[in-house]
mmCIF file of C-alpha atoms in Angstrom:
data_model
loop_
_atom_site.group_PDB
_atom_site.id
_atom_site.type_symbol
_atom_site.label_atom_id
_atom_site.label_comp_id
_atom_site.label_asym_id
_atom_site.label_seq_id
_atom_site.Cartn_x
_atom_site.Cartn_y
_atom_site.Cartn_z
ATOM 1 C CA MET G 1 -35.264 -7.450 -266.980
ATOM 2 C CA PHE G 2 -35.365 -8.053 -263.130
ATOM 3 C CA GLY G 3 -34.579 -10.797 -260.732
ATOM 4 C CA CYS G 4 -35.564 -11.135 -257.124
ATOM 5 C CA LEU G 5 -33.967 -13.526 -254.427
ATOM 6 C CA VAL G 6 -35.111 -14.084 -251.012
ATOM 7 C CA ALA G 7 -32.011 -15.159 -248.930
ATOM 8 C CA GLY G 8 -32.167 -19.063 -248.560
ATOM 9 C CA ARG G 9 -34.608 -19.552 -251.385
ATOM 10 C CA LEU G 10 -34.387 -20.050 -255.126
ATOM 11 C CA VAL G 11 -33.959 -17.030 -257.364
ATOM 12 C CA GLN G 12 -36.964 -15.600 -259.312
ATOM 13 C CA ALA G 13 -36.323 -14.248 -262.661
ATOM 14 C CA ALA G 14 -39.796 -13.916 -264.063
ATOM 15 C CA PRO G 15 -41.894 -11.043 -262.422
ATOM 16 C CA GLN G 16 -45.477 -10.555 -263.264
ATOM 17 C CA GLN G 17 -45.751 -7.348 -265.499
ATOM 18 C CA VAL G 18 -48.859 -5.597 -264.120
ATOM 19 C CA ALA G 19 -48.476 -2.492 -266.257
ATOM 20 C CA GLU G 20 -46.053 -1.300 -269.014
ATOM 21 C CA ASP G 21 -43.720 0.124 -266.382
ATOM 22 C CA LYS G 22 -44.618 -2.035 -263.268
ATOM 23 C CA PHE G 23 -43.285 -5.497 -262.222
ATOM 24 C CA VAL G 24 -44.330 -7.574 -259.278
ATOM 25 C CA PHE G 25 -42.659 -10.699 -257.658
ATOM 26 C CA ASP G 26 -44.725 -12.715 -255.163
ATOM 27 C CA LEU G 27 -43.007 -13.547 -251.844
ATOM 28 C CA PRO G 28 -44.859 -16.546 -250.252
ATOM 29 C CA ASP G 29 -44.467 -17.174 -246.564
ATOM 30 C CA TYR G 30 -43.283 -13.650 -246.125
ATOM 31 C CA GLU G 31 -43.345 -13.781 -242.278
ATOM 32 C CA ASN G 32 -40.197 -15.927 -242.547
ATOM 33 C CA ILE G 33 -38.251 -13.556 -244.890
ATOM 34 C CA ASN G 34 -35.518 -11.427 -243.560
ATOM 35 C CA HIS G 35 -33.513 -10.229 -246.596
ATOM 36 C CA VAL G 36 -34.532 -9.742 -250.253
ATOM 37 C CA VAL G 37 -32.182 -9.043 -253.025
ATOM 38 C CA VAL G 38 -33.613 -7.098 -256.144
ATOM 39 C CA PHE G 39 -31.414 -6.905 -259.270
ATOM 40 C CA MET G 40 -31.240 -6.260 -262.930
ATOM 41 C CA LEU G 41 -30.662 -9.407 -265.016
ATOM 42 C CA GLY G 42 -28.185 -7.440 -267.231
ATOM 43 C CA THR G 43 -30.147 -8.254 -270.423
ATOM 44 C CA ILE G 44 -32.074 -5.053 -270.858
ATOM 45 C CA PRO G 45 -30.858 -1.695 -269.247
ATOM 46 C CA PHE G 46 -33.270 1.016 -268.050
ATOM 47 C CA PRO G 47 -34.070 3.571 -270.780
ATOM 48 C CA GLU G 48 -31.829 6.665 -270.690
ATOM 49 C CA GLY G 49 -32.778 8.773 -267.634
ATOM 50 C CA MET G 50 -34.853 6.121 -266.065
ATOM 51 C CA GLY G 51 -34.582 3.797 -263.094
ATOM 52 C CA GLY G 52 -36.648 1.621 -260.783
ATOM 53 C CA SER G 53 -38.191 2.316 -257.292
ATOM 54 C CA VAL G 54 -38.507 -0.800 -255.311
ATOM 55 C CA TYR G 55 -41.483 -1.395 -253.027
ATOM 56 C CA PHE G 56 -42.387 -3.983 -250.442
ATOM 57 C CA CYS G 57 -46.111 -4.883 -250.200
ATOM 58 C CA TYR G 58 -47.676 -6.885 -247.506
ATOM 59 C CA PRO G 59 -51.291 -7.439 -246.313
ATOM 60 C CA ASP G 60 -52.349 -5.684 -243.182
ATOM 61 C CA PRO G 61 -54.650 -7.579 -240.754
ATOM 62 C CA SER G 62 -57.664 -6.507 -242.602
ATOM 63 C CA GLY G 63 -56.212 -7.833 -245.900
ATOM 64 C CA LEU G 64 -55.452 -4.345 -247.452
ATOM 65 C CA ALA G 65 -52.141 -3.897 -249.323
ATOM 66 C CA VAL G 66 -49.556 -1.829 -247.418
ATOM 67 C CA TRP G 67 -46.787 -0.475 -249.740
ATOM 68 C CA GLN G 68 -43.373 0.618 -248.330
ATOM 69 C CA LEU G 69 -40.608 2.109 -250.516
ATOM 70 C CA LEU G 70 -37.375 0.198 -250.026
ATOM 71 C CA GLY G 71 -35.064 1.827 -252.416
ATOM 72 C CA PHE G 72 -33.925 1.858 -255.976
ATOM 73 C CA VAL G 73 -31.998 0.123 -258.688
ATOM 74 C CA THR G 74 -30.519 1.931 -261.600
ATOM 75 C CA ASN G 75 -28.219 1.241 -264.437
ATOM 76 C CA GLU G 76 -25.235 2.548 -262.240
ATOM 77 C CA LYS G 77 -26.477 0.473 -259.250
ATOM 78 C CA PRO G 78 -28.252 -2.445 -260.736
ATOM 79 C CA SER G 79 -28.676 -4.435 -257.409
ATOM 80 C CA ALA G 80 -29.603 -3.943 -253.849
ATOM 81 C CA ILE G 81 -30.225 -5.977 -250.741
ATOM 82 C CA PHE G 82 -33.151 -4.911 -248.421
ATOM 83 C CA LYS G 83 -33.916 -6.117 -244.912
ATOM 84 C CA ILE G 84 -37.639 -6.423 -244.728
ATOM 85 C CA SER G 85 -37.957 -8.296 -241.526
ATOM 86 C CA GLY G 86 -38.402 -5.018 -239.422
ATOM 87 C CA LEU G 87 -40.921 -3.388 -241.785
ATOM 88 C CA LYS G 88 -44.051 -5.531 -241.251
ATOM 89 C CA SER G 89 -45.519 -3.226 -238.587
ATOM 90 C CA GLY G 90 -44.495 -0.062 -240.279
ATOM 91 C CA LYS G 91 -46.867 2.489 -241.974
ATOM 92 C CA GLY G 92 -47.470 2.524 -245.642
ATOM 93 C CA SER G 93 -46.044 5.217 -247.953
ATOM 94 C CA GLU G 94 -47.191 6.834 -251.152
ATOM 95 C CA HIS G 95 -46.771 4.394 -254.062
ATOM 96 C CA PRO G 96 -47.677 4.106 -257.719
ATOM 97 C CA PHE G 97 -49.360 0.786 -257.565
ATOM 98 C CA GLY G 98 -52.606 2.135 -256.192
ATOM 99 C CA ALA G 99 -55.058 1.178 -258.824
ATOM 100 C CA MET G 100 -53.884 -2.350 -259.420
ATOM 101 C CA ASN G 101 -55.752 -4.233 -256.688
ATOM 102 C CA LEU G 102 -53.273 -7.050 -256.481
ATOM 103 C CA PRO G 103 -54.800 -10.068 -254.875
ATOM 104 C CA GLN G 104 -53.897 -10.138 -251.244
ATOM 105 C CA THR G 105 -53.236 -13.504 -249.528
ATOM 106 C CA PRO G 106 -52.533 -13.397 -245.871
ATOM 107 C CA THR G 107 -49.206 -15.182 -246.136
ATOM 108 C CA VAL G 108 -48.033 -13.706 -249.521
ATOM 109 C CA ALA G 109 -46.258 -10.344 -249.836
ATOM 110 C CA GLN G 110 -44.966 -8.733 -252.973
ATOM 111 C CA ILE G 111 -41.876 -6.752 -254.316
ATOM 112 C CA GLY G 112 -43.091 -4.134 -256.734
ATOM 113 C CA ILE G 113 -40.754 -2.429 -259.128
ATOM 114 C CA SER G 114 -41.879 0.897 -260.924
ATOM 115 C CA VAL G 115 -39.874 2.202 -263.771
ATOM 116 C CA GLU G 116 -39.770 6.075 -263.439
ATOM 117 C CA LEU G 117 -37.751 9.125 -264.423
ATOM 118 C CA LEU G 118 -34.542 9.426 -262.259
ATOM 119 C CA GLU G 119 -35.487 12.954 -261.240
ATOM 120 C CA SER G 120 -38.705 11.447 -259.773
ATOM 121 C CA LEU G 121 -36.771 8.752 -257.889
ATOM 122 C CA ALA G 122 -34.539 11.437 -256.390
ATOM 123 C CA GLN G 123 -37.476 12.827 -254.644
ATOM 124 C CA GLN G 124 -38.632 9.771 -252.949
ATOM 125 C CA THR G 125 -37.492 8.790 -249.425
ATOM 126 C CA PRO G 126 -37.128 5.048 -248.736
ATOM 127 C CA VAL G 127 -38.173 3.630 -245.149
ATOM 128 C CA ALA G 128 -35.305 3.758 -242.712
ATOM 129 C CA ASN G 129 -33.011 0.779 -242.246
ATOM 130 C CA ALA G 130 -34.147 -1.192 -245.131
ATOM 131 C CA ALA G 131 -30.995 -0.827 -247.246
ATOM 132 C CA VAL G 132 -28.217 -3.211 -246.210
ATOM 133 C CA SER G 133 -26.100 -3.042 -249.334
ATOM 134 C CA SER G 134 -23.539 -0.579 -248.227
ATOM 135 C CA VAL G 135 -21.021 -0.534 -245.294
ATOM 136 C CA ASP G 136 -22.366 2.813 -244.317
ATOM 137 C CA SER G 137 -25.932 1.813 -243.648
ATOM 138 C CA PHE G 138 -24.817 -1.114 -241.555
ATOM 139 C CA THR G 139 -22.369 1.008 -239.478
ATOM 140 C CA GLU G 140 -24.970 3.799 -239.018
ATOM 141 C CA PHE G 141 -27.570 1.244 -237.867
ATOM 142 C CA THR G 142 -25.133 -0.060 -235.218
ATOM 143 C CA GLN G 143 -24.055 3.290 -234.163
ATOM 144 C CA LYS G 144 -27.721 4.416 -233.904
ATOM 145 C CA MET G 145 -28.475 1.351 -231.722
ATOM 146 C CA LEU G 146 -25.587 2.260 -229.361
ATOM 147 C CA ASP G 147 -26.725 5.846 -229.275
ATOM 148 C CA ASN G 148 -30.137 4.792 -228.330
ATOM 149 C CA PHE G 149 -28.699 2.709 -225.621
ATOM 150 C CA TYR G 150 -26.677 5.425 -224.228
ATOM 151 C CA ASN G 151 -29.600 7.780 -224.350
ATOM 152 C CA PHE G 152 -31.703 5.126 -222.539
ATOM 153 C CA ALA G 153 -29.172 4.276 -219.914
ATOM 154 C CA SER G 154 -28.265 7.832 -219.182
ATOM 155 C CA SER G 155 -31.840 8.604 -218.214
ATOM 156 C CA PHE G 156 -31.281 6.390 -215.176
ATOM 157 C CA ALA G 157 -27.830 7.962 -214.437
ATOM 158 C CA VAL G 158 -27.351 9.233 -210.919
ATOM 159 C CA THR G 159 -24.365 10.717 -209.119
ATOM 160 C CA GLN G 160 -23.177 9.370 -205.691
ATOM 161 C CA ALA G 161 -24.882 12.463 -204.023
ATOM 162 C CA GLN G 162 -28.279 11.442 -205.436
ATOM 163 C CA MET G 163 -27.980 7.780 -204.481
ATOM 164 C CA THR G 164 -30.261 6.233 -202.052
ATOM 165 C CA PRO G 165 -28.444 3.905 -199.574
ATOM 166 C CA ASN G 166 -28.281 0.452 -201.126
ATOM 167 C CA PRO G 167 -24.725 -0.645 -200.827
ATOM 168 C CA SER G 168 -25.266 -3.984 -202.658
ATOM 169 C CA GLU G 169 -26.497 -2.574 -205.995
ATOM 170 C CA ALA G 170 -24.017 -2.511 -208.811
ATOM 171 C CA PHE G 171 -23.396 0.685 -210.688
ATOM 172 C CA ILE G 172 -21.601 1.267 -213.973
ATOM 173 C CA PRO G 173 -19.593 4.541 -214.351
ATOM 174 C CA ALA G 174 -21.364 6.261 -217.263
ATOM 175 C CA ASN G 175 -18.108 7.136 -219.116
ATOM 176 C CA VAL G 176 -17.539 3.346 -219.457
ATOM 177 C CA VAL G 177 -20.670 3.305 -221.701
ATOM 178 C CA LEU G 178 -19.601 6.161 -223.633
ATOM 179 C CA LYS G 179 -16.058 4.978 -224.182
ATOM 180 C CA TRP G 180 -17.429 1.512 -225.465
ATOM 181 C CA MET R 1 -25.488 -23.830 -262.068
ATOM 182 C CA PHE R 2 -24.404 -20.745 -259.745
ATOM 183 C CA GLY R 3 -24.834 -17.032 -259.678
ATOM 184 C CA CYS R 4 -22.987 -14.487 -257.608
ATOM 185 C CA LEU R 5 -24.069 -10.956 -256.931
ATOM 186 C CA VAL R 6 -22.057 -8.226 -255.302
ATOM 187 C CA ALA R 7 -24.592 -5.793 -253.750
ATOM 188 C CA GLY R 8 -24.811 -2.778 -256.008
ATOM 189 C CA ARG R 9 -23.295 -4.450 -259.011
ATOM 190 C CA LEU R 10 -24.513 -6.568 -261.974
ATOM 191 C CA VAL R 11 -25.127 -10.206 -261.285
ATOM 192 C CA GLN R 12 -22.699 -12.854 -262.573
ATOM 193 C CA ALA R 13 -24.005 -16.139 -263.855
ATOM 194 C CA ALA R 14 -20.950 -17.617 -265.476
ATOM 195 C CA PRO R 15 -18.292 -18.814 -262.968
ATOM 196 C CA GLN R 16 -15.010 -20.006 -264.090
ATOM 197 C CA GLN R 17 -15.060 -23.934 -263.655
ATOM 198 C CA VAL R 18 -11.468 -24.635 -262.294
ATOM 199 C CA ALA R 19 -12.087 -28.360 -261.693
ATOM 200 C CA GLU R 20 -14.936 -30.663 -262.164
ATOM 201 C CA ASP R 21 -16.342 -29.868 -258.828
ATOM 202 C CA LYS R 22 -14.949 -26.386 -258.251
ATOM 203 C CA PHE R 23 -16.319 -22.954 -259.427
ATOM 204 C CA VAL R 24 -14.865 -19.441 -259.141
ATOM 205 C CA PHE R 25 -16.230 -15.924 -259.564
ATOM 206 C CA ASP R 26 -13.801 -12.968 -259.679
ATOM 207 C CA LEU R 27 -14.642 -10.010 -257.427
ATOM 208 C CA PRO R 28 -12.808 -6.967 -258.910
ATOM 209 C CA ASP R 29 -12.307 -3.949 -256.510
ATOM 210 C CA TYR R 30 -13.123 -6.084 -253.554
ATOM 211 C CA GLU R 31 -12.016 -3.508 -250.985
ATOM 212 C CA ASN R 32 -15.324 -1.817 -251.753
ATOM 213 C CA ILE R 33 -17.467 -4.870 -251.384
ATOM 214 C CA ASN R 34 -19.668 -5.386 -248.350
ATOM 215 C CA HIS R 35 -22.200 -8.046 -249.178
ATOM 216 C CA VAL R 36 -22.057 -10.996 -251.656
ATOM 217 C CA VAL R 37 -24.947 -13.141 -252.589
ATOM 218 C CA VAL R 38 -24.391 -16.573 -253.781
ATOM 219 C CA PHE R 39 -27.164 -18.658 -255.245
ATOM 220 C CA MET R 40 -28.024 -21.592 -257.425
ATOM 221 C CA LEU R 41 -29.547 -20.649 -260.786
ATOM 222 C CA GLY R 42 -32.226 -23.201 -260.474
ATOM 223 C CA THR R 43 -31.392 -24.930 -263.634
ATOM 224 C CA ILE R 44 -29.197 -27.886 -262.371
ATOM 225 C CA PRO R 45 -29.572 -29.066 -258.793
ATOM 226 C CA PHE R 46 -26.730 -30.624 -256.746
ATOM 227 C CA PRO R 47 -26.488 -34.387 -257.177
ATOM 228 C CA GLU R 48 -28.248 -36.280 -254.421
ATOM 229 C CA GLY R 49 -26.272 -36.086 -251.058
ATOM 230 C CA MET R 50 -24.103 -33.184 -252.419
ATOM 231 C CA GLY R 51 -23.857 -29.431 -251.574
ATOM 232 C CA GLY R 52 -21.545 -26.529 -252.015
ATOM 233 C CA SER R 53 -19.175 -24.963 -249.598
ATOM 234 C CA VAL R 54 -18.726 -21.271 -250.335
ATOM 235 C CA TYR R 55 -15.268 -19.623 -249.907
ATOM 236 C CA PHE R 56 -14.029 -16.063 -250.025
ATOM 237 C CA CYS R 57 -10.461 -15.787 -251.312
ATOM 238 C CA TYR R 58 -8.465 -12.582 -251.167
ATOM 239 C CA PRO R 59 -4.742 -11.783 -251.694
ATOM 240 C CA ASP R 60 -2.739 -11.024 -248.581
ATOM 241 C CA PRO R 61 -0.096 -8.195 -248.672
ATOM 242 C CA SER R 62 2.469 -10.493 -250.233
ATOM 243 C CA GLY R 63 0.117 -11.648 -252.837
ATOM 244 C CA LEU R 64 -0.748 -15.149 -251.406
ATOM 245 C CA ALA R 65 -4.228 -16.304 -251.603
ATOM 246 C CA VAL R 66 -6.071 -16.457 -248.257
ATOM 247 C CA TRP R 67 -9.231 -18.640 -248.240
ATOM 248 C CA GLN R 68 -12.102 -18.324 -245.800
ATOM 249 C CA LEU R 69 -15.092 -20.501 -245.533
ATOM 250 C CA LEU R 70 -18.276 -18.334 -245.628
ATOM 251 C CA GLY R 71 -20.976 -21.024 -245.581
ATOM 252 C CA PHE R 72 -22.930 -23.432 -247.729
ATOM 253 C CA VAL R 73 -25.575 -23.594 -250.411
ATOM 254 C CA THR R 74 -27.663 -26.796 -250.897
ATOM 255 C CA ASN R 75 -30.756 -27.877 -252.773
ATOM 256 C CA GLU R 76 -32.786 -27.114 -249.622
ATOM 257 C CA LYS R 77 -31.169 -23.669 -248.985
ATOM 258 C CA PRO R 78 -30.147 -22.542 -252.521
ATOM 259 C CA SER R 79 -29.023 -19.066 -251.715
ATOM 260 C CA ALA R 80 -27.202 -17.086 -249.073
ATOM 261 C CA ILE R 81 -26.017 -13.589 -248.311
ATOM 262 C CA PHE R 82 -22.601 -13.175 -246.872
ATOM 263 C CA LYS R 83 -20.936 -10.082 -245.430
ATOM 264 C CA ILE R 84 -17.373 -10.050 -246.342
ATOM 265 C CA SER R 85 -16.331 -6.517 -245.447
ATOM 266 C CA GLY R 86 -15.088 -7.593 -241.996
ATOM 267 C CA LEU R 87 -13.104 -10.627 -243.096
ATOM 268 C CA LYS R 88 -10.219 -9.048 -244.837
ATOM 269 C CA SER R 89 -8.020 -9.074 -241.949
ATOM 270 C CA GLY R 90 -8.895 -12.596 -240.750
ATOM 271 C CA LYS R 91 -6.892 -15.681 -240.889
ATOM 272 C CA GLY R 92 -7.293 -18.237 -243.648
ATOM 273 C CA SER R 93 -8.901 -21.621 -243.094
ATOM 274 C CA GLU R 94 -8.466 -25.063 -244.535
ATOM 275 C CA HIS R 95 -9.754 -25.132 -248.109
ATOM 276 C CA PRO R 96 -10.029 -27.504 -251.141
ATOM 277 C CA PHE R 97 -8.572 -24.987 -253.600
ATOM 278 C CA GLY R 98 -4.951 -25.510 -252.537
ATOM 279 C CA ALA R 99 -3.388 -26.743 -255.675
ATOM 280 C CA MET R 100 -5.062 -24.530 -258.125
ATOM 281 C CA ASN R 101 -2.749 -21.449 -258.067
ATOM 282 C CA LEU R 102 -5.474 -18.948 -258.981
ATOM 283 C CA PRO R 103 -3.720 -15.826 -260.367
ATOM 284 C CA GLN R 104 -3.738 -13.128 -257.573
ATOM 285 C CA THR R 105 -4.174 -9.583 -258.432
ATOM 286 C CA PRO R 106 -4.007 -7.029 -255.597
ATOM 287 C CA THR R 107 -7.576 -5.611 -256.184
ATOM 288 C CA VAL R 108 -9.382 -8.854 -257.190
ATOM 289 C CA ALA R 109 -10.710 -11.387 -254.747
ATOM 290 C CA GLN R 110 -12.602 -14.462 -255.584
ATOM 291 C CA ILE R 111 -15.786 -16.506 -254.450
ATOM 292 C CA GLY R 112 -15.009 -20.210 -254.748
ATOM 293 C CA ILE R 113 -17.691 -22.958 -254.612
ATOM 294 C CA SER R 114 -16.657 -26.539 -253.943
ATOM 295 C CA VAL R 115 -19.209 -29.277 -254.452
ATOM 296 C CA GLU R 116 -18.860 -31.888 -251.814
ATOM 297 C CA LEU R 117 -20.740 -34.570 -249.819
ATOM 298 C CA LEU R 118 -23.282 -33.068 -247.412
ATOM 299 C CA GLU R 119 -21.590 -35.110 -244.649
ATOM 300 C CA SER R 120 -18.281 -33.370 -245.343
ATOM 301 C CA LEU R 121 -20.009 -29.899 -245.279
ATOM 302 C CA ALA R 122 -21.544 -30.679 -241.887
ATOM 303 C CA GLN R 123 -18.039 -30.930 -240.466
ATOM 304 C CA GLN R 124 -16.835 -27.563 -241.554
ATOM 305 C CA THR R 125 -17.086 -24.357 -239.566
ATOM 306 C CA PRO R 126 -17.594 -21.037 -241.475
ATOM 307 C CA VAL R 127 -15.917 -17.900 -240.151
ATOM 308 C CA ALA R 128 -18.040 -16.053 -237.532
ATOM 309 C CA ASN R 129 -20.457 -13.324 -238.680
ATOM 310 C CA ALA R 130 -20.304 -13.962 -242.375
ATOM 311 C CA ALA R 131 -23.852 -15.153 -242.853
ATOM 312 C CA VAL R 132 -26.494 -12.478 -242.918
ATOM 313 C CA SER R 133 -29.241 -14.508 -244.514
ATOM 314 C CA SER R 134 -31.372 -15.437 -241.543
ATOM 315 C CA VAL R 135 -33.186 -13.699 -238.828
ATOM 316 C CA ASP R 136 -31.503 -15.904 -236.335
ATOM 317 C CA SER R 137 -27.982 -14.975 -237.302
ATOM 318 C CA PHE R 138 -28.719 -11.327 -237.223
ATOM 319 C CA THR R 139 -30.442 -11.435 -233.908
ATOM 320 C CA GLU R 140 -27.693 -13.654 -232.568
ATOM 321 C CA PHE R 141 -25.183 -11.098 -233.746
ATOM 322 C CA THR R 142 -26.824 -8.197 -232.079
ATOM 323 C CA GLN R 143 -27.321 -10.187 -228.918
ATOM 324 C CA LYS R 144 -23.727 -11.182 -228.824
ATOM 325 C CA MET R 145 -22.768 -7.536 -229.235
ATOM 326 C CA LEU R 146 -24.962 -6.619 -226.236
ATOM 327 C CA ASP R 147 -23.650 -9.495 -224.227
ATOM 328 C CA ASN R 148 -20.057 -8.343 -225.027
ATOM 329 C CA PHE R 149 -20.966 -4.832 -223.925
ATOM 330 C CA TYR R 150 -22.617 -6.124 -220.602
ATOM 331 C CA ASN R 151 -19.575 -8.107 -219.825
ATOM 332 C CA PHE R 152 -17.449 -5.227 -220.625
ATOM 333 C CA ALA R 153 -19.363 -2.695 -218.624
ATOM 334 C CA SER R 154 -19.803 -4.990 -215.710
ATOM 335 C CA SER R 155 -16.085 -5.372 -215.318
ATOM 336 C CA PHE R 156 -16.197 -1.662 -214.252
ATOM 337 C CA ALA R 157 -19.226 -2.017 -211.951
ATOM 338 C CA VAL R 158 -18.936 -0.982 -208.410
ATOM 339 C CA THR R 159 -21.178 -0.850 -205.389
ATOM 340 C CA GLN R 160 -21.716 2.392 -203.474
ATOM 341 C CA ALA R 161 -19.587 0.898 -200.748
ATOM 342 C CA GLN R 162 -16.645 0.661 -202.984
ATOM 343 C CA MET R 163 -17.037 4.036 -204.524
ATOM 344 C CA THR R 164 -14.399 6.595 -203.967
ATOM 345 C CA PRO R 165 -15.806 9.962 -203.223
ATOM 346 C CA ASN R 166 -16.544 11.864 -206.383
ATOM 347 C CA PRO R 167 -20.108 13.131 -206.179
ATOM 348 C CA SER R 168 -20.040 14.602 -209.710
ATOM 349 C CA GLU R 169 -19.438 11.314 -211.718
ATOM 350 C CA ALA R 170 -22.502 9.854 -213.187
ATOM 351 C CA PHE R 171 -23.291 6.183 -212.674
ATOM 352 C CA ILE R 172 -25.779 3.897 -214.420
ATOM 353 C CA PRO R 173 -27.441 1.077 -212.317
ATOM 354 C CA ALA R 174 -26.302 -2.209 -213.804
ATOM 355 C CA ASN R 175 -29.805 -3.700 -213.871
ATOM 356 C CA VAL R 176 -30.668 -0.868 -216.467
ATOM 357 C CA VAL R 177 -28.158 -2.264 -218.770
ATOM 358 C CA LEU R 178 -29.356 -5.843 -218.228
ATOM 359 C CA LYS R 179 -33.066 -4.812 -218.777
ATOM 360 C CA TRP R 180 -32.158 -3.109 -222.020
#
């Protein structure tokens, strides 16, 4: 029903089914993974009114599983690309894999897919910046980075009246930063 | 042998074989495509010493095919994610699909895969910023953007001695930009 592809590696099309509605792919050597693609194979659609929540699971330093909600796949949007390289220090979120005690190996992470009601999915909030499958999210990410920069740089802004005498230090007019 | 996946859509695993060593996937409604994943199915590897160059082909306003080299897949790196949303105004590059006269429809683009010698692939240069499948390329992209910004902002830099009197204009010390 599902496929999983780590950018640069061979596709996986045979998840481990850990419950009637839960599927898990192993991601060996996950420290060297940047993007993961999760997709429906196109053979079996979700039952009417159902979809899949997609989780990334990695072992924390003490070997406990940390789960993070990446996003969703549905019959209407049967594939998604997620960027997981920034998530490994993030906090875990609520997840439906709690009782499964997947074996944790220090270098192996997992992608978990939980089949749930669409109404249930609509109430779940994925971690920020994981989805890279739309133009919007990429543009928003870049814009956010530039906003952060402007806020950061502005905190150092001075007017000429406030400057301490040091004629050799270079200054950039703040409106140049804003225009860029 | 190959699969192709547009982020958000169903996977395609049956390219049109337009020559013994050339394969083409159609990308309908390509104006709304951001990322494309190209991967080997894992069933048949490339012959020893061979790999695939991956091209994006879209119709220019007059209906002619414009081909751009996105990158490569090989037995060692059997999948890649490409960002095509920034390419639609770019120039075409040399390509091996010249004589094929693929039918061009205004809203349909193509992914073309050409099986070639690895030595031949090594001499080809993909268009900039298409590959998003490795941490390096993303980091490089971000770094390049920041370098561009610093170069841009620095061209406006002044020292206090050069400033015209305007005590209300805000300035940012240039070393703040560098440190960030």
